[in-house]
Short mmCIF file of C-alpha atoms in Angstrom, two decimals:
data_model
loop_
_atom_site.label_atom_id
_atom_site.label_comp_id
_atom_site.label_asym_id
_atom_site.label_seq_id
_atom_site.Cartn_x
_atom_site.Cartn_y
_atom_site.Cartn_z
CA VAL A 1 -0.14 0.17 -0.36
CA SER A 2 1.38 3.35 -0.79
CA ALA A 3 -0.46 6.85 0.05
CA VAL A 4 0.10 10.34 -1.28
CA ASP A 5 -0.90 13.37 -0.26
CA ILE A 6 -2.09 15.87 -3.77
CA THR A 7 -2.70 18.98 -3.02
CA PHE A 8 -3.05 22.42 -5.34
CA ILE A 9 -1.77 26.21 -4.63
CA ASP A 10 -2.41 29.49 -6.35
CA VAL A 11 -0.02 32.01 -6.00
CA CYS A 12 -1.06 33.20 -2.55
CA GLY A 13 -0.10 29.93 -1.07
CA ASP A 14 -4.21 29.03 -1.06
CA GLU A 15 -5.54 25.40 -1.72
CA ILE A 16 -7.55 25.39 -4.92
CA GLU A 17 -9.61 22.34 -6.58
CA PRO A 18 -9.21 21.96 -10.63
CA ASP A 19 -12.90 23.57 -12.39
CA THR A 20 -12.46 20.52 -14.69
CA GLU A 21 -11.08 17.01 -13.91
CA ILE A 22 -7.75 16.27 -14.65
CA LYS A 23 -5.55 13.31 -16.00
CA VAL A 24 -3.31 12.04 -12.96
CA SER A 25 -0.44 9.15 -14.07
CA LEU A 26 0.89 7.36 -10.38
CA THR A 27 3.74 4.71 -10.10
CA SER A 28 5.00 3.40 -6.92
CA THR A 29 8.37 1.08 -6.28
CA ASP A 30 6.07 -0.67 -3.43
CA ILE A 31 3.65 -2.67 -5.45
CA PRO A 32 4.58 -3.93 -9.24
CA VAL A 33 1.70 -2.58 -12.06
CA GLU A 34 1.45 -6.88 -12.38
CA GLU A 35 -0.82 -6.49 -9.13
CA LYS A 36 -2.89 -4.44 -11.07
CA PRO A 37 -2.85 -1.92 -8.38
CA VAL A 38 -6.60 0.05 -7.63
CA VAL A 39 -6.63 3.40 -6.12
CA VAL A 40 -9.07 5.34 -3.36
CA HIS A 41 -9.66 8.35 -2.41
CA VAL A 42 -9.94 9.47 1.15
CA ASP A 43 -11.43 13.38 1.76
CA ASN A 44 -10.70 15.50 3.88
CA GLU A 45 -13.31 14.26 6.47
CA GLY A 46 -12.02 10.82 5.70
CA GLN A 47 -14.34 9.08 3.28
CA ALA A 48 -12.75 6.15 1.09
CA GLU A 49 -14.58 6.23 -2.51
CA MET A 50 -12.58 3.78 -5.64
CA VAL A 51 -11.42 5.78 -7.97
CA GLU A 52 -11.88 4.18 -11.84
CA ALA A 53 -8.04 3.47 -13.18
CA LYS A 54 -6.77 2.27 -15.49
CA THR A 55 -2.27 1.08 -16.00
CA GLU A 56 -0.58 2.30 -18.45
CA GLY A 57 3.15 1.23 -18.32
CA GLU A 58 3.98 1.43 -15.38
CA ASN A 59 2.02 3.98 -14.30
CA VAL A 60 -1.11 4.25 -12.35
CA VAL A 61 -3.69 6.27 -14.62
CA PHE A 62 -7.10 8.49 -13.02
CA GLU A 63 -9.33 11.08 -13.71
CA SER A 64 -10.14 13.32 -11.19
CA ASP A 65 -11.29 16.83 -10.35
CA LYS A 66 -11.10 16.34 -6.09
CA PHE A 67 -7.55 16.06 -4.36
CA SER A 68 -5.88 15.31 -1.16
CA VAL A 69 -5.15 11.51 -0.09
CA TYR A 70 -4.64 8.64 -3.07
CA VAL A 71 -4.21 5.50 -1.91
CA ILE A 72 -2.28 2.76 -4.33
CA VAL A 73 -3.01 -0.94 -3.45
CA GLY A 74 -1.72 -3.45 -4.84
CA THR A 75 -4.24 -6.64 -6.07
CA GLU A 76 -3.24 -10.06 -7.17
CA THR A 77 -4.72 -12.61 -9.00
CA ILE A 78 -5.54 -16.08 -9.35
CA THR A 79 -7.38 -17.20 -12.73
CA THR A 80 -7.93 -21.03 -14.27
CA GLN A 81 -10.12 -21.92 -17.09
CA PHE A 82 -11.68 -25.18 -17.43
CA THR A 83 -13.81 -27.50 -19.57
CA THR A 84 -17.10 -29.47 -18.91
CA GLY A 85 -18.22 -32.36 -20.55
CA ASP A 86 -20.36 -31.23 -22.50
CA GLY A 87 -17.58 -28.98 -24.34
CA SER A 88 -18.58 -25.34 -22.03
CA THR A 89 -15.35 -23.55 -21.18
CA TYR A 90 -15.14 -21.87 -18.79
CA GLU A 91 -12.31 -18.77 -17.31
CA VAL A 92 -12.49 -17.66 -13.61
CA VAL A 93 -10.66 -15.04 -12.04
CA VAL A 94 -10.64 -13.90 -8.40
CA SER A 95 -8.58 -11.07 -7.46
CA PHE A 96 -7.44 -10.01 -4.42
CA ASP A 97 -4.99 -8.47 -1.30
CA LYS A 98 -3.04 -9.23 1.46
CA GLU A 99 -5.93 -8.52 4.19
CA ALA A 100 -7.33 -11.78 1.80
CA GLY A 101 -4.91 -14.19 4.01
CA ILE A 102 -4.32 -15.97 0.95
CA PRO A 103 -1.02 -17.68 1.00
CA GLU A 104 1.86 -18.19 -1.77
CA ASN A 105 0.99 -20.81 -4.35
CA ALA A 106 -2.06 -21.04 -3.81
CA LYS A 107 -4.79 -22.35 -6.95
CA LEU A 108 -8.02 -22.27 -7.67
CA GLU A 109 -10.11 -25.08 -7.90
CA VAL A 110 -13.50 -24.74 -10.25
CA SER A 111 -15.43 -27.64 -11.24
CA GLU A 112 -19.38 -28.01 -12.10
CA VAL A 113 -22.23 -29.30 -11.14
CA THR A 114 -24.07 -30.91 -13.31
CA GLU A 115 -27.29 -32.75 -13.56
CA ALA A 116 -25.15 -36.17 -12.84
CA ASP A 117 -25.00 -35.51 -9.09
CA THR A 118 -27.49 -36.70 -6.68
CA ASP A 119 -27.36 -32.65 -5.48
CA TYR A 120 -27.95 -31.34 -8.82
CA TYR A 121 -32.23 -30.61 -8.81
CA GLU A 122 -32.12 -29.25 -5.35
CA TYR A 123 -29.72 -26.69 -5.92
CA VAL A 124 -31.45 -25.34 -8.88
CA SER A 125 -34.95 -25.38 -7.44
CA ARG A 126 -33.16 -23.45 -4.19
CA THR A 127 -31.94 -20.91 -7.15
CA ALA A 128 -35.62 -20.20 -8.22
CA ASP A 129 -36.44 -19.60 -5.03
CA ALA A 130 -34.18 -17.58 -3.96
CA VAL A 131 -34.63 -15.61 -7.22
CA ASP A 132 -38.56 -15.49 -6.68
CA SER A 133 -38.54 -17.20 -9.53
CA ASN A 134 -39.81 -20.69 -11.22
CA ILE A 135 -37.53 -22.97 -12.85
CA THR A 136 -39.52 -22.90 -16.05
CA ASP A 137 -38.11 -19.17 -16.35
CA LEU A 138 -34.43 -20.33 -15.69
CA ASN A 139 -33.03 -19.56 -19.19
CA TYR A 140 -29.53 -20.64 -17.96
CA ILE A 141 -27.81 -21.66 -14.54
CA LYS A 142 -25.06 -23.33 -14.27
CA LEU A 143 -23.86 -24.52 -11.16
CA LEU A 144 -19.96 -23.94 -10.52
CA ASP A 145 -17.78 -25.12 -7.52
CA ILE A 146 -15.51 -22.82 -6.86
CA LYS A 147 -12.48 -23.09 -3.98
CA ILE A 148 -9.36 -21.38 -3.75
CA ILE A 149 -6.34 -24.21 -2.05
CA ASP A 150 -3.07 -24.12 -0.56
CA GLU A 151 -0.03 -26.14 -1.63
CA ASN A 152 -0.61 -28.39 0.64
CA GLY A 153 -4.22 -29.03 -0.80
CA ASN A 154 -6.42 -27.48 2.15
CA LYS A 155 -8.84 -25.06 1.45
CA VAL A 156 -8.72 -21.60 2.18
CA ALA A 157 -10.63 -20.05 4.07
CA LEU A 158 -11.09 -15.53 3.55
CA ASN A 159 -10.48 -13.57 5.60
CA ALA A 160 -11.52 -10.41 3.73
CA PRO A 161 -13.81 -9.94 0.76
CA VAL A 162 -12.55 -10.82 -2.48
CA ASP A 163 -13.77 -10.01 -6.42
CA VAL A 164 -14.39 -13.09 -8.46
CA GLN A 165 -14.29 -12.39 -12.43
CA ILE A 166 -16.49 -15.32 -14.60
CA ARG A 167 -16.47 -15.44 -18.07
CA LEU A 168 -18.76 -17.80 -19.24
CA LEU A 169 -17.56 -18.98 -22.58
CA ASP A 170 -20.93 -20.64 -23.55
CA THR A 171 -23.49 -18.18 -23.75
CA GLU A 172 -22.59 -14.51 -25.47
CA GLU A 173 -25.75 -12.71 -24.77
CA THR A 174 -27.30 -12.57 -21.07
CA ASN A 175 -31.07 -10.96 -20.36
CA TYR A 176 -30.64 -10.26 -16.40
CA VAL A 177 -28.09 -12.76 -14.45
CA GLN A 178 -27.55 -13.00 -10.83
CA VAL A 179 -25.45 -15.01 -8.79
CA VAL A 180 -26.68 -16.94 -6.04
CA HIS A 181 -24.28 -18.63 -3.14
CA PHE A 182 -24.76 -21.54 -1.16
CA ALA A 183 -22.87 -21.11 1.71
CA GLU A 184 -21.68 -24.16 3.77
CA SER A 185 -24.25 -23.97 6.06
CA THR A 186 -27.95 -23.62 4.72
CA LYS A 187 -27.62 -20.07 4.03
CA VAL A 188 -28.56 -18.54 0.77
CA GLU A 189 -26.64 -15.44 -0.39
CA VAL A 190 -28.33 -14.07 -3.92
CA ILE A 191 -25.80 -11.17 -5.25
CA ASP A 192 -26.27 -8.75 -7.88
CA PRO A 193 -23.71 -9.00 -10.16
CA SER A 194 -22.23 -6.50 -12.40
CA VAL A 195 -22.38 -8.43 -16.42
CA ASP A 196 -20.44 -6.85 -19.17
CA VAL A 197 -21.43 -9.08 -22.13
CA ASN A 198 -20.86 -12.36 -20.98
CA THR A 199 -18.59 -11.29 -18.06
CA VAL A 200 -20.31 -11.74 -14.68
CA CYS A 201 -18.05 -9.67 -11.70
CA PHE A 202 -19.29 -10.40 -7.57
CA GLU A 203 -17.52 -9.52 -4.00
CA THR A 204 -17.70 -12.28 -1.88
CA SER A 205 -16.23 -13.17 1.51
CA GLY A 206 -16.80 -17.16 0.71
CA PHE A 207 -15.58 -19.95 -1.08
CA SER A 208 -18.77 -22.69 -1.91
CA ILE A 209 -21.83 -23.48 -4.16
CA TYR A 210 -22.35 -20.60 -6.71
CA ALA A 211 -25.04 -20.61 -9.00
CA ILE A 212 -25.28 -17.91 -12.13
CA VAL A 213 -28.49 -17.45 -13.36
CA ASP A 214 -30.06 -16.34 -15.85
CA LEU A 215 -34.00 -14.44 -15.91
CA GLU A 216 -35.73 -12.49 -19.06
CA GLU A 217 -35.69 -9.78 -16.95
CA GLU A 218 -39.86 -8.67 -17.81
CA ASP A 219 -40.42 -12.17 -16.38
CA HIS A 220 -38.48 -11.16 -13.41
CA VAL A 221 -40.78 -10.09 -10.74
CA ALA A 222 -39.69 -8.64 -6.94
CA ARG A 223 -42.10 -10.00 -4.24
CA VAL A 224 -42.54 -7.27 -1.65
CA GLN A 225 -44.52 -8.60 1.67
CA TYR A 226 -46.01 -5.18 4.04
CA THR A 227 -47.03 -6.34 7.23
CA PHE A 228 -50.13 -3.59 8.91
CA GLN A 229 -50.17 -3.34 12.74
CA ASN A 230 -52.88 -1.59 15.05
CA SER A 231 -50.95 1.25 17.19
CA ASP A 232 -51.07 -1.42 19.79
CA GLY A 233 -49.27 -3.55 18.00
CA SER A 234 -51.95 -6.33 17.56
CA SER A 235 -52.16 -7.84 14.03
CA PHE A 236 -54.26 -5.38 11.34
CA GLU A 237 -57.03 -7.61 10.28
CA PHE A 238 -58.72 -6.90 6.52
CA LEU A 239 -62.68 -7.60 6.59
CA ASP A 240 -64.41 -8.14 3.52
CA ALA A 241 -68.40 -5.79 2.91
CA SER A 242 -69.66 -9.24 4.72
CA GLY A 243 -67.33 -8.70 7.50
CA ASN A 244 -64.86 -12.10 7.10
CA LYS A 245 -61.42 -12.28 6.86
#
């Protein structure tokens, strides 16, 4: 991690801010460009915000019209590509920093849960329930078992969230993609990822089974449950014209 405090001053020595965004180029010998560094802006009130940046040669480049402290954080990646029995190919990339606690020489392992697995249809059913849909409305679903193992073959537990990028190389068009994470317990987490063509990106704090599901956007209806109570906290009851509940 490297931090710099960038300030502009006028001829009178007063601090000023530019009227428009300007291009900033930073480099740090502590963070190789190969680690895909990210830039975080910390304002004068201590609020942190990630800045969209890119690498140009050995420099990290971004644009901004707000200046104070900028922090460059180095990240590392683990990538794997695998092909399933039906010929589908996937590329999975995990990006992380040192806080994640992933040891050196760790490997990313990805396998697919298929119809040949006894719990496949249970996962499919639970996925449909999690995204408030029917199984028949799932245009596309892939169940991936993702994990990171150390050099001794032991599964690595994450100490901090990591970024996951999955390229679904067997599909070219997506409609409404969601990710459902089945934790080691019975907990089910629905993740709304960012999607760029056939690439799905999301953040996670742990690995296990993930369902990548694609729905028709118009078929996805958000369900909202309302609870009505009387002023004394008792349940409110609706009656029809005949006085029936």
